[in-house]
PDB file of C-alpha atoms in Angstrom:
ATOM      1  CA  SER A 266      19.990 114.152  87.547  1.00 32.00           C
ATOM      2  CA  LEU A 267      18.148 117.368  86.802  1.00 36.00           C
ATOM      3  CA  GLN A 268      21.277 118.789  85.185  1.00 34.00           C
ATOM      4  CA  TRP A 269      20.934 116.485  82.168  1.00 39.00           C
ATOM      5  CA  TYR A 270      17.941 118.221  80.661  1.00 42.00           C
ATOM      6  CA  GLN A 271      18.876 121.585  79.260  1.00 42.00           C
ATOM      7  CA  ARG A 272      17.001 123.827  76.939  1.00 47.00           C
ATOM      8  CA  ARG A 273      18.265 126.673  74.790  1.00 49.00           C
ATOM      9  CA  VAL A 274      16.344 129.866  74.043  1.00 46.00           C
ATOM     10  CA  ARG A 275      17.374 131.874  70.995  1.00 44.00           C
ATOM     11  CA  GLY A 276      16.583 135.525  70.451  1.00 42.00           C
ATOM     12  CA  GLY A 277      12.906 136.312  70.194  1.00 39.00           C
ATOM     13  CA  LYS A 278      11.897 132.962  68.738  1.00 36.00           C
ATOM     14  CA  LYS A 279       9.911 130.455  70.715  1.00 36.00           C
ATOM     15  CA  MET A 280      11.646 127.092  70.639  1.00 33.00           C
ATOM     16  CA  SER A 281      10.487 123.726  71.816  1.00 33.00           C
ATOM     17  CA  TYR A 282      12.039 120.295  71.857  1.00 33.00           C
ATOM     18  CA  GLY A 283      11.437 118.170  68.806  1.00 31.00           C
ATOM     19  CA  GLY A 284       9.927 120.930  66.680  1.00 32.00           C
ATOM     20  CA  GLN A 285       6.227 120.274  66.244  1.00 34.00           C
ATOM     21  CA  GLN A 286       4.375 118.691  69.127  1.00 39.00           C
ATOM     22  CA  ARG A 287       3.256 115.120  68.593  1.00 41.00           C
ATOM     23  CA  GLN A 288      -0.488 114.854  68.961  1.00 41.00           C
ATOM     24  CA  PRO A 289      -1.857 111.747  70.663  1.00 41.00           C
ATOM     25  CA  GLN A 290      -3.505 109.447  68.176  1.00 43.00           C
ATOM     26  CA  ASN A 291      -6.040 108.233  70.688  1.00 46.00           C
ATOM     27  CA  SER A 292      -8.581 110.980  71.367  1.00 43.00           C
ATOM     28  CA  ARG A 293      -9.039 109.708  74.944  1.00 46.00           C
ATOM     29  CA  ARG A 294      -5.482 110.925  75.651  1.00 65.00           C
ATOM     30  CA  ARG A 295      -6.402 114.480  74.615  1.00 79.00           C
ATOM     31  CA  LYS A 296      -7.131 116.002  77.993  1.00 92.00           C
ATOM     32  CA  HIS A 297      -8.087 119.655  77.966  1.00 95.00           C
ATOM     33  CA  THR A 298      -5.857 121.408  80.506  1.00 96.00           C
ATOM     34  CA  ILE A 299      -6.165 124.774  82.211  1.00 96.00           C
ATOM     35  CA  LEU A 300      -2.956 126.050  83.772  1.00 95.00           C
ATOM     36  CA  LEU A 301      -3.576 128.402  86.723  1.00 96.00           C
ATOM     37  CA  VAL A 302      -0.708 130.736  87.601  1.00 95.00           C
ATOM     38  CA  GLN A 303      -0.244 133.454  90.201  1.00 95.00           C
ATOM     39  CA  ILE A 304       3.040 135.200  89.392  1.00 93.00           C
ATOM     40  CA  THR A 305       3.527 136.876  92.808  1.00 93.00           C
ATOM     41  CA  LYS A 306       1.811 136.682  96.193  1.00 93.00           C
ATOM     42  CA  SER A 307      -0.639 139.328  94.986  1.00 93.00           C
ATOM     43  CA  PRO A 308      -3.988 137.904  93.811  1.00 91.00           C
ATOM     44  CA  SER A 309      -4.016 140.564  91.080  1.00 93.00           C
ATOM     45  CA  THR A 310      -1.315 138.578  89.225  1.00 93.00           C
ATOM     46  CA  ARG A 311      -3.550 135.535  88.796  1.00 94.00           C
ATOM     47  CA  THR A 312      -4.050 134.337  85.244  1.00 94.00           C
ATOM     48  CA  TYR A 313      -4.798 131.171  83.356  1.00 94.00           C
ATOM     49  CA  TYR A 314      -3.669 129.454  80.155  1.00 95.00           C
ATOM     50  CA  ASP A 315      -5.829 127.120  78.109  1.00 94.00           C
ATOM     51  CA  PHE A 316      -4.363 124.051  76.342  1.00 95.00           C
ATOM     52  CA  GLU A 317      -5.840 121.173  74.356  1.00 95.00           C
ATOM     53  CA  THR A 318      -3.540 118.596  75.983  1.00 96.00           C
ATOM     54  CA  VAL A 319      -1.422 118.072  79.090  1.00 96.00           C
ATOM     55  CA  THR A 320       1.654 117.926  76.813  1.00 95.00           C
ATOM     56  CA  GLN A 321       0.899 121.355  75.384  1.00 95.00           C
ATOM     57  CA  ALA A 322       0.387 122.678  78.907  1.00 96.00           C
ATOM     58  CA  MET A 323       3.820 121.398  79.956  1.00 96.00           C
ATOM     59  CA  SER A 324       5.364 123.142  76.936  1.00 94.00           C
ATOM     60  CA  GLY A 325       3.480 126.225  78.097  1.00 95.00           C
ATOM     61  CA  VAL A 326       5.067 125.977  81.539  1.00 96.00           C
ATOM     62  CA  CYS A 327       8.511 125.958  79.903  1.00 94.00           C
ATOM     63  CA  GLN A 328       7.473 128.896  77.725  1.00 93.00           C
ATOM     64  CA  LEU A 329       6.508 130.929  80.818  1.00 94.00           C
ATOM     65  CA  TYR A 330      10.050 130.590  82.134  1.00 94.00           C
ATOM     66  CA  GLU A 331      11.605 131.260  78.735  1.00 91.00           C
ATOM     67  CA  ASP A 332       9.561 134.450  78.413  1.00 91.00           C
ATOM     68  CA  LYS A 333      10.785 135.562  81.839  1.00 93.00           C
ATOM     69  CA  LEU A 334      14.387 134.822  80.827  1.00 92.00           C
ATOM     70  CA  LYS A 335      14.000 136.882  77.653  1.00 90.00           C
ATOM     71  CA  LYS A 336      12.439 139.759  79.601  1.00 92.00           C
ATOM     72  CA  THR A 337      15.157 139.803  82.268  1.00 92.00           C
ATOM     73  CA  ASN A 338      17.988 139.385  79.702  1.00 90.00           C
ATOM     74  CA  PRO A 339      16.896 141.596  76.785  1.00 87.00           C
ATOM     75  CA  GLY A 340      20.377 141.985  75.271  1.00 84.00           C
ATOM     76  CA  ARG A 341      21.206 138.279  75.184  1.00 82.00           C
ATOM     77  CA  MET A 342      20.513 136.351  72.008  1.00 79.00           C
ATOM     78  CA  ASP A 343      21.170 132.886  73.452  1.00 84.00           C
ATOM     79  CA  LEU A 344      20.028 131.741  76.861  1.00 84.00           C
ATOM     80  CA  GLU A 345      20.375 128.318  78.443  1.00 87.00           C
ATOM     81  CA  TYR A 346      18.692 126.823  81.441  1.00 90.00           C
ATOM     82  CA  ASN A 347      18.270 123.424  83.030  1.00 90.00           C
ATOM     83  CA  VAL A 348      15.410 121.758  84.846  1.00 92.00           C
ATOM     84  CA  GLN A 349      16.716 122.852  88.231  1.00 93.00           C
ATOM     85  CA  ASN A 350      16.542 126.510  87.074  1.00 94.00           C
ATOM     86  CA  LEU A 351      13.001 125.933  85.796  1.00 96.00           C
ATOM     87  CA  PHE A 352      11.912 124.279  89.056  1.00 96.00           C
ATOM     88  CA  GLU A 353      13.355 127.151  91.109  1.00 97.00           C
ATOM     89  CA  TYR A 354      11.284 129.553  89.002  1.00 97.00           C
ATOM     90  CA  LEU A 355       8.149 127.442  89.491  1.00 97.00           C
ATOM     91  CA  ASP A 356       8.772 127.286  93.253  1.00 97.00           C
ATOM     92  CA  GLN A 357       9.034 131.069  93.535  1.00 97.00           C
ATOM     93  CA  LEU A 358       5.679 131.680  91.809  1.00 97.00           C
ATOM     94  CA  GLY A 359       2.921 132.869  94.140  1.00 96.00           C
ATOM     95  CA  ASP A 360       0.816 129.828  93.265  1.00 96.00           C
ATOM     96  CA  MET A 361       0.361 127.328  90.471  1.00 97.00           C
ATOM     97  CA  GLY A 362      -2.033 124.531  89.643  1.00 96.00           C
ATOM     98  CA  ALA A 363      -3.700 122.734  86.777  1.00 97.00           C
ATOM     99  CA  LEU A 364      -7.185 121.523  85.972  1.00 96.00           C
ATOM    100  CA  VAL A 365      -7.220 118.491  83.665  1.00 97.00           C
ATOM    101  CA  PHE A 366     -10.422 117.251  82.090  1.00 96.00           C
ATOM    102  CA  GLU A 367     -11.014 113.594  82.902  1.00 95.00           C
ATOM    103  CA  GLU A 368     -13.811 112.155  80.796  1.00 93.00           C
ATOM    104  CA  SER A 369     -14.240 109.191  83.151  1.00 93.00           C
ATOM    105  CA  LYS A 370     -14.937 111.589  86.039  1.00 92.00           C
ATOM    106  CA  GLY A 371     -17.113 113.889  83.947  1.00 92.00           C
ATOM    107  CA  GLY A 372     -15.168 116.999  84.878  1.00 94.00           C
ATOM    108  CA  TYR A 373     -11.881 118.623  85.745  1.00 96.00           C
ATOM    109  CA  VAL A 374      -9.434 117.169  88.251  1.00 96.00           C
ATOM    110  CA  PRO A 375      -7.167 119.632  90.118  1.00 97.00           C
ATOM    111  CA  TYR A 376      -3.404 119.109  90.344  1.00 97.00           C
ATOM    112  CA  ALA A 377      -0.831 121.005  92.409  1.00 97.00           C
ATOM    113  CA  ARG A 378       2.588 122.448  91.617  1.00 97.00           C
ATOM    114  CA  ASP A 379       4.459 119.208  92.440  1.00 97.00           C
ATOM    115  CA  TRP A 380       2.398 117.278  89.870  1.00 98.00           C
ATOM    116  CA  ILE A 381       3.181 119.966  87.283  1.00 98.00           C
ATOM    117  CA  LYS A 382       6.898 119.695  88.047  1.00 97.00           C
ATOM    118  CA  GLN A 383       6.781 115.894  87.654  1.00 97.00           C
ATOM    119  CA  ARG A 384       4.937 116.210  84.338  1.00 97.00           C
ATOM    120  CA  VAL A 385       7.317 118.910  83.048  1.00 96.00           C
ATOM    121  CA  LEU A 386      10.292 116.676  83.843  1.00 95.00           C
ATOM    122  CA  LYS A 387       8.649 113.735  82.059  1.00 94.00           C
ATOM    123  CA  HIS A 388       7.826 115.985  79.092  1.00 93.00           C
ATOM    124  CA  LEU A 389      11.421 117.241  78.811  1.00 91.00           C
ATOM    125  CA  GLN A 390      12.790 113.708  79.089  1.00 90.00           C
ATOM    126  CA  GLU A 391      10.502 112.573  76.271  1.00 89.00           C
ATOM    127  CA  MET A 392      11.465 115.547  74.115  1.00 84.00           C
ATOM    128  CA  ALA A 393      15.183 114.945  74.755  1.00 81.00           C
ATOM    129  CA  GLY A 394      14.690 111.292  73.761  1.00 79.00           C
ATOM    130  CA  GLN A 395      13.099 112.354  70.451  1.00 73.00           C
ATOM    131  CA  ARG A 396      16.118 114.503  69.592  1.00 64.00           C
ATOM    132  CA  ARG A 397      18.556 111.583  69.732  1.00 58.00           C
TER     133      ARG A 397
END
C-alpha cells in the first residue's frame, strides 16, 4: 500500500531517507539523469535538474514536493506526507519526464512520468528498508 511509505520534513532542513546517499560501486550503474519539469501548463515554467545518478534524481523528485510543502506551509516546523500525496503532486504538474544516459545506447533514453513514479516508489522502499 502507498500509505506505508511516509516521509517527514522538518523546518528548513532538507532531509532524505538513510542520511547520505549510497553511491553505486559499479560505475556502469552511474547513469547521468536529467529531470525535466513543467510546473504548470505554461511552457514558461519549464525547467530541468541535473543529477549524477537515477537515485539522486528520485531524491530530487521528493525534494521538489518537500520544497512546495515548505512554501505552502511556512509556519509549520514539521510536515508529513506519504507516497499518495507525492504522486498526486506529480500528477498535477504540467509535464514531467527524465532523460537517462545509457552507455550501451550511446545516448539518453527518455522516460515519462509513470516511470518516474515507479522509480520514486522503489527508491522510497529501499530507503525505508535501510532505516530498519
